Coordinates of C-alpha atoms in Angstrom, one line a residue:
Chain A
X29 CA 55.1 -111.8 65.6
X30 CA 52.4 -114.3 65.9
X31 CA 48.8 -113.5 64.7
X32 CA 46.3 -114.3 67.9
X33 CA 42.9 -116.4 66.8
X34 CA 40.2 -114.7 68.3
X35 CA 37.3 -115.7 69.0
X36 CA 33.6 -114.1 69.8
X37 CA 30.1 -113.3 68.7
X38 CA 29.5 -111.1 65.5
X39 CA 26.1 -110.0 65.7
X40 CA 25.0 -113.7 66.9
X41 CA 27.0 -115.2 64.9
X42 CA 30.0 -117.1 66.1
X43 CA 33.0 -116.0 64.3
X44 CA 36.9 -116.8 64.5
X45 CA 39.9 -114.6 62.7
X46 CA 42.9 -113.9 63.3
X47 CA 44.2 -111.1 64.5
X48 CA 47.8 -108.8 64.4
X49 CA 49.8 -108.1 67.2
X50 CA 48.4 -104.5 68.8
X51 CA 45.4 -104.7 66.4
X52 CA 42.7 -102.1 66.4
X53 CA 39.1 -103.7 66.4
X54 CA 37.9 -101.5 63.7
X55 CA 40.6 -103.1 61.1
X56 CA 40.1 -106.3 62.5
X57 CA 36.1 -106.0 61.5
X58 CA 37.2 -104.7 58.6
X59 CA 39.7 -106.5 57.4
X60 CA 39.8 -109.6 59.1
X61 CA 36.2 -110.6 59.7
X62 CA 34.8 -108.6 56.4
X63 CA 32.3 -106.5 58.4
X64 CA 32.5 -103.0 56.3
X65 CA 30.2 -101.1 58.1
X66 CA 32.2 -99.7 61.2
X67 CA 33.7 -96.9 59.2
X68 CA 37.3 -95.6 59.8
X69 CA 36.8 -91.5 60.6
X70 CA 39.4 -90.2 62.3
X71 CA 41.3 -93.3 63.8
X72 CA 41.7 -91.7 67.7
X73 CA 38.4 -91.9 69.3
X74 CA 36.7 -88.4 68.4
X75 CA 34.6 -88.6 65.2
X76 CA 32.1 -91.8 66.1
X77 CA 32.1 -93.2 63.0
X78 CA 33.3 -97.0 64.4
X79 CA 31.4 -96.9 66.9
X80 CA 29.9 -100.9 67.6
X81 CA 28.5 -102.2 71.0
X82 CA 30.8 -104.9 72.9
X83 CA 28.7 -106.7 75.5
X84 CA 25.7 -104.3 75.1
X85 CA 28.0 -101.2 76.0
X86 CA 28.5 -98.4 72.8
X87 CA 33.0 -98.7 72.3
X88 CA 34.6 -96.7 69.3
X89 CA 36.2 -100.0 67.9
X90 CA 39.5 -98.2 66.7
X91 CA 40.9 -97.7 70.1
X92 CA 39.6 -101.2 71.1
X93 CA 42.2 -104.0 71.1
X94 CA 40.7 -106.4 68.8
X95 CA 42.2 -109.1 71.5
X96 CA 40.3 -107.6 74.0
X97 CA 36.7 -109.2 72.3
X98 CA 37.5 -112.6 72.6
X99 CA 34.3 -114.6 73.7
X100 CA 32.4 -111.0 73.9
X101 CA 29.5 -110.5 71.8
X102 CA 30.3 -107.5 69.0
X103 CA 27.0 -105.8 67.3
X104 CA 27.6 -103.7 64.5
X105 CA 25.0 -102.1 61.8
X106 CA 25.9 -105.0 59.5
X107 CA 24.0 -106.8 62.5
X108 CA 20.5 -104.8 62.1
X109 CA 18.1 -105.8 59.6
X110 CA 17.0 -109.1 59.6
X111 CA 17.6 -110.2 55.9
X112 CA 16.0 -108.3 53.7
X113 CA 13.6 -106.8 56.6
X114 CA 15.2 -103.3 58.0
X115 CA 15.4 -103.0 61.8
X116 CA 12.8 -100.2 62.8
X117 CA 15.4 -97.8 63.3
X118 CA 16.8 -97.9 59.4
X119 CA 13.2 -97.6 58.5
X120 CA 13.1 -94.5 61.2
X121 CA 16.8 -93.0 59.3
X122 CA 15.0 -93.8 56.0
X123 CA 11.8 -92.1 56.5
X124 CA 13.2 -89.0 58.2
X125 CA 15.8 -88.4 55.4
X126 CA 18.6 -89.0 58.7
X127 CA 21.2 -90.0 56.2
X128 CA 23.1 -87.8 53.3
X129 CA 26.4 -89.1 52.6
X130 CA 25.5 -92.0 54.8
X131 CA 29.4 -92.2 56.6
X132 CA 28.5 -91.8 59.7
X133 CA 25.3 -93.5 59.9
X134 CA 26.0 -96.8 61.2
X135 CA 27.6 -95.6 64.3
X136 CA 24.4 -93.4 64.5
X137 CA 22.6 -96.4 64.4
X138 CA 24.8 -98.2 67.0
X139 CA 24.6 -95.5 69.2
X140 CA 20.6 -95.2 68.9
X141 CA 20.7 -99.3 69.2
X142 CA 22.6 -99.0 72.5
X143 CA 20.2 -95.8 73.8
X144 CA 16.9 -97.6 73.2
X145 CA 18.0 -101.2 74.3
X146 CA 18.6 -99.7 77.6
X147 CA 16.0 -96.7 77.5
X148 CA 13.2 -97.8 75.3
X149 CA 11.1 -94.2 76.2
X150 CA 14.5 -91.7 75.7
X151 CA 13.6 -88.0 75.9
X152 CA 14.8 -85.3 73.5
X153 CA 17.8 -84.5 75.9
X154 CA 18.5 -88.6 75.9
X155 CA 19.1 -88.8 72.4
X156 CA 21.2 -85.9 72.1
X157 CA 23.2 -87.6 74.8
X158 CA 23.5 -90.5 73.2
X159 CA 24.2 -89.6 69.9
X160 CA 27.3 -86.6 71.2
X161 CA 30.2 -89.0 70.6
X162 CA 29.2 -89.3 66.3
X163 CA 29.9 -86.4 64.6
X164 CA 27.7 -85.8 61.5
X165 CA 28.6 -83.3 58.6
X166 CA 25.4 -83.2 56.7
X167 CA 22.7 -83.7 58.3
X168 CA 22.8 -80.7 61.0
X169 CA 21.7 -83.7 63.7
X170 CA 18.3 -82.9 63.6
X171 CA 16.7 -85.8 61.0
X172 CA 18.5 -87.8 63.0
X173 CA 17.2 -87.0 66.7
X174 CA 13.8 -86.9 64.6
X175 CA 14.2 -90.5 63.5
X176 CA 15.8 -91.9 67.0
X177 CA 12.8 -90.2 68.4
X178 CA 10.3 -91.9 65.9
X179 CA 11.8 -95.6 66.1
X180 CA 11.5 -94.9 70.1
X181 CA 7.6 -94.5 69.4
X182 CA 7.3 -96.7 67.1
X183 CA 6.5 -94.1 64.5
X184 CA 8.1 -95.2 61.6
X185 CA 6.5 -97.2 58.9
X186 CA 6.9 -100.9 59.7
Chain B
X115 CA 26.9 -58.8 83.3
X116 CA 24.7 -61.8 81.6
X117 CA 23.0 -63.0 78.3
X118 CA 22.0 -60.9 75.8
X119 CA 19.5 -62.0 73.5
X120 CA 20.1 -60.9 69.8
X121 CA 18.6 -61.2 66.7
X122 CA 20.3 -60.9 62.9
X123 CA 18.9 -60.9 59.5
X124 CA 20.9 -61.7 55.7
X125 CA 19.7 -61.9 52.7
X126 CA 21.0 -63.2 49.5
X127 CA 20.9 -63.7 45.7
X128 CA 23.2 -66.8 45.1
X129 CA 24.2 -67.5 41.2
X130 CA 23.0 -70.9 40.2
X131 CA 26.7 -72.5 38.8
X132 CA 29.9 -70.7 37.5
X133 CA 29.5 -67.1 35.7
X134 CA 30.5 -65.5 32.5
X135 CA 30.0 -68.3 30.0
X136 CA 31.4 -72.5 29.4
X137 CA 30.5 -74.6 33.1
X138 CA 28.9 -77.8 31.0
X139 CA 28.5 -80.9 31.9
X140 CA 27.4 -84.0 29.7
X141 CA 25.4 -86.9 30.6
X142 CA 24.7 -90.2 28.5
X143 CA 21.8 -92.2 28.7
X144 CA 20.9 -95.5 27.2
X145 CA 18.6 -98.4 27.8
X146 CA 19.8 -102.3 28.6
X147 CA 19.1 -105.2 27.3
X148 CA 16.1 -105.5 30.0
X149 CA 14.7 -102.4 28.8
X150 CA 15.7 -100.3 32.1
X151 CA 18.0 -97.5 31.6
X152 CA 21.6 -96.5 32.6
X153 CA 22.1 -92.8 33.5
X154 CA 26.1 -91.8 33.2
X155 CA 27.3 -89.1 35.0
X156 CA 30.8 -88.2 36.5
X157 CA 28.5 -85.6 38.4
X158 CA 29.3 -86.7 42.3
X159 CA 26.2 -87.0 44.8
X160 CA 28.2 -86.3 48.4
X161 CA 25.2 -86.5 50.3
X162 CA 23.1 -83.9 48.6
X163 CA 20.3 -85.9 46.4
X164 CA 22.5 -85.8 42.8
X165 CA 21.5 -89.1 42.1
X166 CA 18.5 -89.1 43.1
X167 CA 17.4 -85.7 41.1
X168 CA 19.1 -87.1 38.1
X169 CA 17.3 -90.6 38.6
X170 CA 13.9 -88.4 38.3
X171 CA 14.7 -86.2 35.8
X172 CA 16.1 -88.8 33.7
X173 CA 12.6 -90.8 34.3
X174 CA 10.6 -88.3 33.7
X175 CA 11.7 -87.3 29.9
X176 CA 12.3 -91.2 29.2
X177 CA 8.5 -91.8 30.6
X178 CA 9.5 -94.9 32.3
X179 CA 9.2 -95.3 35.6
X180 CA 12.1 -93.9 38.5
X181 CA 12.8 -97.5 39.0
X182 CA 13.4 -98.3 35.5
X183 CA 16.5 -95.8 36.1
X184 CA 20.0 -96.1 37.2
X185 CA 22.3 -93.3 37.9
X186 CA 26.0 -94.7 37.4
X187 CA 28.1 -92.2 39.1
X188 CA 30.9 -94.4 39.3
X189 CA 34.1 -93.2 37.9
X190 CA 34.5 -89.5 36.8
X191 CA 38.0 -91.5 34.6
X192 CA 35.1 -93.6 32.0
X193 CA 32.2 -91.2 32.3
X194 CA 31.2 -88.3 30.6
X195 CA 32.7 -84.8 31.6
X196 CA 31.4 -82.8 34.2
X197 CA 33.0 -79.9 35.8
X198 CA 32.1 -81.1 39.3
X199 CA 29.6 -80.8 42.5
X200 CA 30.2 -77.6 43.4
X201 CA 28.9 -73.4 42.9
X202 CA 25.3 -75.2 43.2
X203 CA 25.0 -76.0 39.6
X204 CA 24.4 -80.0 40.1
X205 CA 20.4 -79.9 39.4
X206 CA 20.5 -76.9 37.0
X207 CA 23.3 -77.8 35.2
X208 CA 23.9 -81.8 35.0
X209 CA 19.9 -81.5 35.2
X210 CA 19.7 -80.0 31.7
X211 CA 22.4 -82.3 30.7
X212 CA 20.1 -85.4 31.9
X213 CA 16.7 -83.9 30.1
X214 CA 18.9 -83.7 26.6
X215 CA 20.4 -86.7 26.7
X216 CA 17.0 -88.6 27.9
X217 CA 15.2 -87.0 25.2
X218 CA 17.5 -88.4 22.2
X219 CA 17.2 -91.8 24.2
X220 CA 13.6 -91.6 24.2
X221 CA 13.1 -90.5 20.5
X222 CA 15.3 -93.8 19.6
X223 CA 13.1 -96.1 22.0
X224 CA 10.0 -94.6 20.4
X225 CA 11.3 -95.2 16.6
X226 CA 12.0 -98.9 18.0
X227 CA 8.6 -99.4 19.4
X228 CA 7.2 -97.4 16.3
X229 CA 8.2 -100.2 13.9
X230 CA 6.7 -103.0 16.3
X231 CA 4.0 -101.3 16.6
X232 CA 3.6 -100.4 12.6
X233 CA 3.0 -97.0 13.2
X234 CA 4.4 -93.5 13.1
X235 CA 6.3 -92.7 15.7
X236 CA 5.1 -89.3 16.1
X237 CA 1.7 -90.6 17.1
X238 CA 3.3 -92.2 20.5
X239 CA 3.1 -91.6 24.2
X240 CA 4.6 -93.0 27.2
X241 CA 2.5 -93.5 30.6
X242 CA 5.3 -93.2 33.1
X243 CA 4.5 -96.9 34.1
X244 CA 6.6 -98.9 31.9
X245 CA 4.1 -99.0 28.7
X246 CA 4.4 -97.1 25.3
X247 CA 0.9 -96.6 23.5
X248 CA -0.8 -94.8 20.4
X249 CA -2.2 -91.7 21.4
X250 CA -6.1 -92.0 21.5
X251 CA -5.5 -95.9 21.3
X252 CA -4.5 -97.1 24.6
X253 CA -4.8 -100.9 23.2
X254 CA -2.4 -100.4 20.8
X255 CA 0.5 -100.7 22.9
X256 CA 4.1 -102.1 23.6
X257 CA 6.2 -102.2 27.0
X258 CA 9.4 -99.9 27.2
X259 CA 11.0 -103.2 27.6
X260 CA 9.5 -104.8 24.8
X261 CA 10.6 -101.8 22.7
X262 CA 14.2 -101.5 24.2
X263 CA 14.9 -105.0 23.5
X264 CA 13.1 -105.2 19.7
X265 CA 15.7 -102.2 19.6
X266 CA 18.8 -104.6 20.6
X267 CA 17.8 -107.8 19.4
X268 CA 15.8 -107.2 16.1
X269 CA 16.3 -103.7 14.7
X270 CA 20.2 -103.3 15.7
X271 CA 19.0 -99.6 17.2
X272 CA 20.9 -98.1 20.0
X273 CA 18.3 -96.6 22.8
X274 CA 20.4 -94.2 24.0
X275 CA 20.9 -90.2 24.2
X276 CA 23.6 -88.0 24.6
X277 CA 23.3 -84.4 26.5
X278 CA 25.5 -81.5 27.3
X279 CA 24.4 -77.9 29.3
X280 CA 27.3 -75.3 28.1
X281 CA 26.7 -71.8 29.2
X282 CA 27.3 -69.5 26.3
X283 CA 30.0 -66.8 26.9
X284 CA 28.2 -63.8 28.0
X285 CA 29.9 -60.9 25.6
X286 CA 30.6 -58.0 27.1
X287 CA 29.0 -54.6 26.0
X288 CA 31.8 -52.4 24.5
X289 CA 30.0 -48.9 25.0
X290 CA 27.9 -49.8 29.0
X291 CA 30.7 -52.9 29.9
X292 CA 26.9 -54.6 30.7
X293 CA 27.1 -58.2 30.1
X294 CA 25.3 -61.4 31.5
X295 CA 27.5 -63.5 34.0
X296 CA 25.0 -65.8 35.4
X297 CA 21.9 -67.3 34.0
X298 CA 19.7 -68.1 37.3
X299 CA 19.5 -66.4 40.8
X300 CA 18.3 -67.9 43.6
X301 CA 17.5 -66.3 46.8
X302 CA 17.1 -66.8 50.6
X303 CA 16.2 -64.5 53.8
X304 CA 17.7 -66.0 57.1
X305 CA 17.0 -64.8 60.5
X306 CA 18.7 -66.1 63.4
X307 CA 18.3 -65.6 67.1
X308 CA 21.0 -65.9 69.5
X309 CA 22.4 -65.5 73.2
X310 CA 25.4 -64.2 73.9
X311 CA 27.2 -64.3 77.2
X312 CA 29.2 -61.6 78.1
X313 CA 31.2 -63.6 80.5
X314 CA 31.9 -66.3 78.6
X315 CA 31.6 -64.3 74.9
X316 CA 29.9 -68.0 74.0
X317 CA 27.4 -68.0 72.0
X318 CA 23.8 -70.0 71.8
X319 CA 21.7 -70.5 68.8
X320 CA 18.4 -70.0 70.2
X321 CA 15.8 -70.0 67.0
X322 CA 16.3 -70.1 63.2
X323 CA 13.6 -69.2 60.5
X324 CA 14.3 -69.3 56.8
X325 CA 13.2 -68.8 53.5
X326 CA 14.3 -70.1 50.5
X327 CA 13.7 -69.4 46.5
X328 CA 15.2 -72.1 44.7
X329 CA 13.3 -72.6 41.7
X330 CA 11.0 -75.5 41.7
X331 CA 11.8 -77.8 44.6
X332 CA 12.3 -81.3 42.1
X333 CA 12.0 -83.5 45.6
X334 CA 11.2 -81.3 48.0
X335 CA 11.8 -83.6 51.0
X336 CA 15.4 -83.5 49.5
X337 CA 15.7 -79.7 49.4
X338 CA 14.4 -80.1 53.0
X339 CA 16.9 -82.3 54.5
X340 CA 19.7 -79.9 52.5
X341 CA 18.8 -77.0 53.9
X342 CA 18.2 -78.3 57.6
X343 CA 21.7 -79.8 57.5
X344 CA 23.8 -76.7 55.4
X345 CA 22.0 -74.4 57.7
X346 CA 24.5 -75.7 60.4
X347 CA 27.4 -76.3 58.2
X348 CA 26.9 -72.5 57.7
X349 CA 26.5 -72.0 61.5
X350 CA 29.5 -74.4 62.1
X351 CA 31.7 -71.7 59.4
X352 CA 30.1 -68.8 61.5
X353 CA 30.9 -69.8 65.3
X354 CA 33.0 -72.6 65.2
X355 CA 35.1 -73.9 62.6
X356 CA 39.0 -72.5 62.3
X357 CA 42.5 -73.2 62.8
X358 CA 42.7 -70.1 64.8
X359 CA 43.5 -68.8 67.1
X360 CA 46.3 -71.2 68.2
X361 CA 49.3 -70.0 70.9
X362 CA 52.1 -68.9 70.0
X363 CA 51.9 -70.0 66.7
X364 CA 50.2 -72.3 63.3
X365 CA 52.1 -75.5 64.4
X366 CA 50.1 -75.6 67.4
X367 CA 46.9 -75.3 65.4
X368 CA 44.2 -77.9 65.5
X369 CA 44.5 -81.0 63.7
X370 CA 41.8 -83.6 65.2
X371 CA 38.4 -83.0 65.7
X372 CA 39.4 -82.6 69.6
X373 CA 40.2 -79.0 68.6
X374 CA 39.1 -78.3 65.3
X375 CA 35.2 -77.5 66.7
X376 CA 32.3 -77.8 65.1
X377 CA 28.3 -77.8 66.7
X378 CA 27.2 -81.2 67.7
X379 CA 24.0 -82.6 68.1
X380 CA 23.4 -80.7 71.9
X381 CA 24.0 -76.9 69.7
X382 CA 21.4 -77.2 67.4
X383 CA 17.7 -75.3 67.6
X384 CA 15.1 -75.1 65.9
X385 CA 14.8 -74.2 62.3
X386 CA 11.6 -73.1 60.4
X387 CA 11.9 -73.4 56.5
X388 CA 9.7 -71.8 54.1
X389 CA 10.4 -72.5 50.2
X390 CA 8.9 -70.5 47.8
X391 CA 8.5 -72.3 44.3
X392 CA 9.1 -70.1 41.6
X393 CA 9.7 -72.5 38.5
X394 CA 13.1 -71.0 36.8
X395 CA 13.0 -70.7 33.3
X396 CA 16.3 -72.4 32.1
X397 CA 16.3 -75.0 34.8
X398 CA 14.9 -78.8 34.0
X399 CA 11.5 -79.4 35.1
X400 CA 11.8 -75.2 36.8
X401 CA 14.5 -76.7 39.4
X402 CA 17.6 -74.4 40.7
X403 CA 18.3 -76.2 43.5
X404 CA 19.5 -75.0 46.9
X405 CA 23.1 -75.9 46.8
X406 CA 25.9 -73.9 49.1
X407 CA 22.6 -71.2 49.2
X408 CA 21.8 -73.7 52.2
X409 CA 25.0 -72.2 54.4
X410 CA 25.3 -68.7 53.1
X411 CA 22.5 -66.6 54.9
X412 CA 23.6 -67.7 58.1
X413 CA 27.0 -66.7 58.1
X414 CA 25.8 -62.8 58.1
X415 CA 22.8 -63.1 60.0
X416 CA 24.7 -64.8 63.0
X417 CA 27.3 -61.8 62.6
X418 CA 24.6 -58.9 62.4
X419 CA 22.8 -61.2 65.5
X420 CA 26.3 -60.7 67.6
X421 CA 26.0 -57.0 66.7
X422 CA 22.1 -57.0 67.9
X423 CA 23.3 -58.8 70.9
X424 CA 26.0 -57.0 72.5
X425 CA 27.0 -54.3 70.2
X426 CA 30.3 -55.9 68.6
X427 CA 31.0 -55.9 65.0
X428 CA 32.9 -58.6 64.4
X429 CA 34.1 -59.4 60.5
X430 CA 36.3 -61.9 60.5
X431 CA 35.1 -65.5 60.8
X432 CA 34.5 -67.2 62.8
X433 CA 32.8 -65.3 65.4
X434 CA 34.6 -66.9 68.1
X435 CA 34.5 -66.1 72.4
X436 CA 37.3 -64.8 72.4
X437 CA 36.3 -61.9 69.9
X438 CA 33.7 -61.4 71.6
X439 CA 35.0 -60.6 74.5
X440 CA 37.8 -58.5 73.0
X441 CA 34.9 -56.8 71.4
X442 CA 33.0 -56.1 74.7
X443 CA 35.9 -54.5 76.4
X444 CA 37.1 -52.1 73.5
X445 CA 33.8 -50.9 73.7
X446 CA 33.7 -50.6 77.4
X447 CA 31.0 -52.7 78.1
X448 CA 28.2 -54.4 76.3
X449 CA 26.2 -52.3 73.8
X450 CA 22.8 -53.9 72.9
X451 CA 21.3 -52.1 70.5
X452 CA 18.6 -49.6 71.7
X453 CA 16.3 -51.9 70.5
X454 CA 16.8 -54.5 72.5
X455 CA 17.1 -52.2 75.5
X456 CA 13.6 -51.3 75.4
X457 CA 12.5 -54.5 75.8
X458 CA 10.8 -55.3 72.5
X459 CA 10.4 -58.7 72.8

C-alpha cells in the first residue's frame, strides 16, 4: 500500500515523513521522524509512557493515527530544553531526584508541560490529575509531584 | 458500618546480598589516554543509583575527581562478571569490587607520576581535584592526567586495576550446625496507617513513617529517593498487584495494566524517613545500601494495619477488597481491636 507524506510541526520545527498505512504516531516519531523520546510502554493507551501534546492537548501517541497530525503541531520531550539550556521543569525532575530508570519521564514531562501551559499556579490535587494517565514504577510519584510543584513556583535552580 | 482507621508496625533484619559463601562480582578500572578513568561493570543500575555509587566510590579511592569517572555498564557479554542487581548486594558487593580494583589503578598511576616526578612513590597524595603532589610539598606536583598519559605515552604502564568481592563459604560447625550465612544486616521499622472501609473492604494509605539502618548512606539523597519510591512498590505488592482473583479461571487473568493494578499518583501519602548511619564494617566507604529493604517493611505493617483496622487477618497477598470483606463477615462484623475502640487517637 502506499506510504502517506505527512506533514506537521515537530516541536517548531517543520518536518515531513512518510508514513505506513494504519500507522501509530508513536512509531512514526520513532521511526520515521527519529524523535526517541516518546517511549513504547504498553502499546494500548494505559501506561503513559508516549504521551506527546498535539495542538496543545496531552494524546498517548500509540493510539494516534500518525495521519491524523498532518499540519498539527506535535511537542514531545525531545522538544524541551533549549540546546544545551534545560527547560525549568528538567531542572525541577533533576533537582528533586523525579527520575530512576528514567522510562517514563518524558511523558511525565509532557504531561506536566500540558498542566502548567494551561494552569501556570496547579494545586497539589492538579498535578496528581494531570500526571494519573503515566504510570511510574520507581519513583512512588511523589519526587515527581514535588518537582511539577517546584517548576510551577519557580523553585528549581535556574 | 464505615472507616476504620488502623495502624501496623514490621520490622526487619534484611541480609546485605546472597548467603552461605561465593556471590562476587568483579570490576575493572583503568585510566584513558586523557587521564580520566573508565569504570567496567556488568553490574545493572535499573533506576536505583548503581552508577552513580560506583562513579563515587571509584573516585574516591582513585583521588580524582567524580567527573574524571565513567561507569561503563554497557554489556554484561564484554564486561567483567557480576552476579547481578538483585538480594541488595549492588553497593556492598560491586562496591568492594570498585574500591579493589581502583586501588591497584591508583597504585599504577602513582608509580607513573612517581618517576615524572623523581620521587618515591610512597611519599604521594592525591587531592581529589585532579592533582597528584609530594606529601608536605604541595609544589611538587603533577596532574592525574599528566601522570595517566606519561603512563601511556612514555613509560608503556597500564593505569588500571582489577577487583573482585567473593564471599567466603561460611563452614558449617559439625558439633552446634552454627555457621555464618550472611556477612551484613541491615534493618528497618515501618509503621503504616490506614483506612479501611467496611463497605467497600478498600483500603487508604493514610500516613507512613520509617526508619532505616543501611549502613552509611554513600549519597544519601539517593537512598532517599530509593526508599520513597520502593516504599510503594512494596505497598503496590501489599494491596494491589496480582493476577488474582480472576472469574472462573487463570485465562481470564489480567494482562494490561487496565487490570493488573497498581497505586498511582492520587494513592500515595505521606512518608517520613529517618536513616540511621551506622558505618558497616565490610562495606566500601561503611555503605550497605537499602536495596529490596525499601519494599519489605511495608508488606507486614499494611497486613498487621488491616488486622488493627477491622480485626481480619489476612495472610495471603495481596490484601485485596475482596478479602477484606470475606474477612468481615466470617467474623460477623468488624473487629477493631480494643485499642482502637477506646478511642486512643
Amino acid at each position: 500500500m502506499a506510504r502517506t507524506p505527512i506533514v506537521f510541526m515537530l516541536n517548531g520545527s517543520e518536518r515531513a515523513s512518510f508514513a505506513d498505512p494504519g500507522q501509530n504516531l508513536l512509531e512514526f516519531l520513532r521511526r520515521g521522524v527519529g524523535d526517541l523520546s516518546p517511549k513504547y510502554g504498553c502499546g494500548q493507551g494505559t501506561c503513559g509512557a508516549c504521551t506527546v501534546t498535539i495542538d496543545g492537548e496531552t494524546q498517548l501517541s500509540c493510539l494516534t493515527l500518525a495521519e491524523s497530525v498532518a499540519g498539527k503541531h506535535v511537542q514531545t520531550a525531545a522538544g524541551l530544553a533549549a540546546g544545551a539550556t534545560l527547560h525549568p521543569l528538567q531542572e525541577a525532575f533533576m533537582e528533586n531526584f523525579a527520575a530512576q530508570c528514567g522510562y517514563c519521564t518524558p511523558g511525565m514531562l509532557i504531561s506536566a508541560k500540558a498542566l502548567l501551559d494551561r494552569n501556570p499556579t496547579p494545586t497539589r490535587e492538579d498535578v496528581v490529575e494531570a500526571i494519573s494517565g503515566n504510570i511510574c514504577r520507581c519513583t512512588g510519584y511523589e519526587p515527581i509531584i514535588e518537582a511539577i510543584l517546584a517548576a510551577a513556583k519557580g523553585r528549581a535552580r535556574a | 458500618m464505615g472507616v476504620h482507621r488502623g495502624r501496623g508496625f514490621a520490622a526487619i533484619n534484611y541480609p546485605i546480598g546472597m548467603n552461605l559463601g561465593g556471590d562476587p562480582s568483579q570490576a575493572l578500572v583503568h585510566s584513558n589516554p586523557d587521564g580520566k578513568f573508565t569504570v567496567a561493570l556488568s553490574s545493572i543500575d535499573l533506576g536505583q543509583g548503581m552508577k552513580s555509587v560506583t562513579r563515587q566510590i571509584a573516585a574516591e579511592t582513585l583521588g580524582v575527581p567524580v567527573a574524571d569517572v565513567y561507569v561503563d555498564t554497557a554489556d554484561s557479554d564484554t564486561g567483567p562478571h557480576c552476579m547481578g542487581s538483585f538480594a541488595s548486594r549492588g553497593t556492598h558487593r560491586v562496591g568492594n569490587a570498585v574500591i579493589q580494583a581502583a586501588q591497584e589503578a591508583r597504585a599504577v598511576m602513582l608509580e607513573a607520576a612517581a618517576e615524572e616526578l623523581e620521587v618515591n612513590a610512597a611519599d604521594l597524595v592525591t587531592d581529589g581535584q585532579g592533582n597528584i603532589h609530594v606529601n608536605g610539598a604541595p609544589s611538587r606536583s603533577i596532574t592525574t592526567m599528566a601522570a595517566c598519559q606519561a603512563a601511556q605515552f612514555k613509560q608503556g604502564r597500564t593505569v588500571s586495576g582489577r577487583g573482585i568481592f567473593l564471599i567466603p563459604l561460611s563452614e558449617v560447625d559439625a558439633e552446634t550446625g552454627e555457621m555464618t550465612p550472611v556477612s551484613c544486616f541491615a534493618h528497618a521499622a515501618l509503621l503504616v496507617e490506614i483506612d479501611v472501609d467496611d463497605e467497600t473492604g478498600e483500603v487508604t494509605v493514610r500516613d507512613m513513617q520509617s526508619a532505616y539502618e543501611l549502613g552509611r548512606a554513600l549519597n544519601p539523597k539517593l537512598v532517599e529517593q530509593q526508599l520513597v519510591g520502593g516504599a510503594w512498590m512494596g505497598m503496590s505488592h501489599a494491596l494491589w498487584e496480582t493476577t488474582e482473583p480472576y472469574y472462573p479461571d487463570r485465562n481470564h487473568g489480567p494482562v494490561d495494566f487496565n487490570h493488573y493494578l497498581m497505586p498511582g499518583p492520587g494513592d500515595i501519602s505521606p512518608h517520613h524517613i529517618s536513616v540511621l548511619e551506622r558505618p558497616a564494617p565490610d562495606g566500601p566507604y561503611g555503605g550497605k545500601g537499602p536495596g529490596e529493604m525499601c519494599a519489605n517493611p511495608v508488606l507486614p505493617a499494611v497486613a498487621n494495619a488491616v488486622y488493627d483496622a477491622v480485626g481480619v487477618r489476612i495472610d495471603e497477598l495481596p490484601i485485596t477488597p475482596e478479602k477484606i470483606l470475606r474477612g468481615i463477615r466470617a467474623n460477623g462484623g468488624v473487629k477493631p481491636r480494643q485499642r482502637l475502640a477506646r478511642g486512643a487517637r
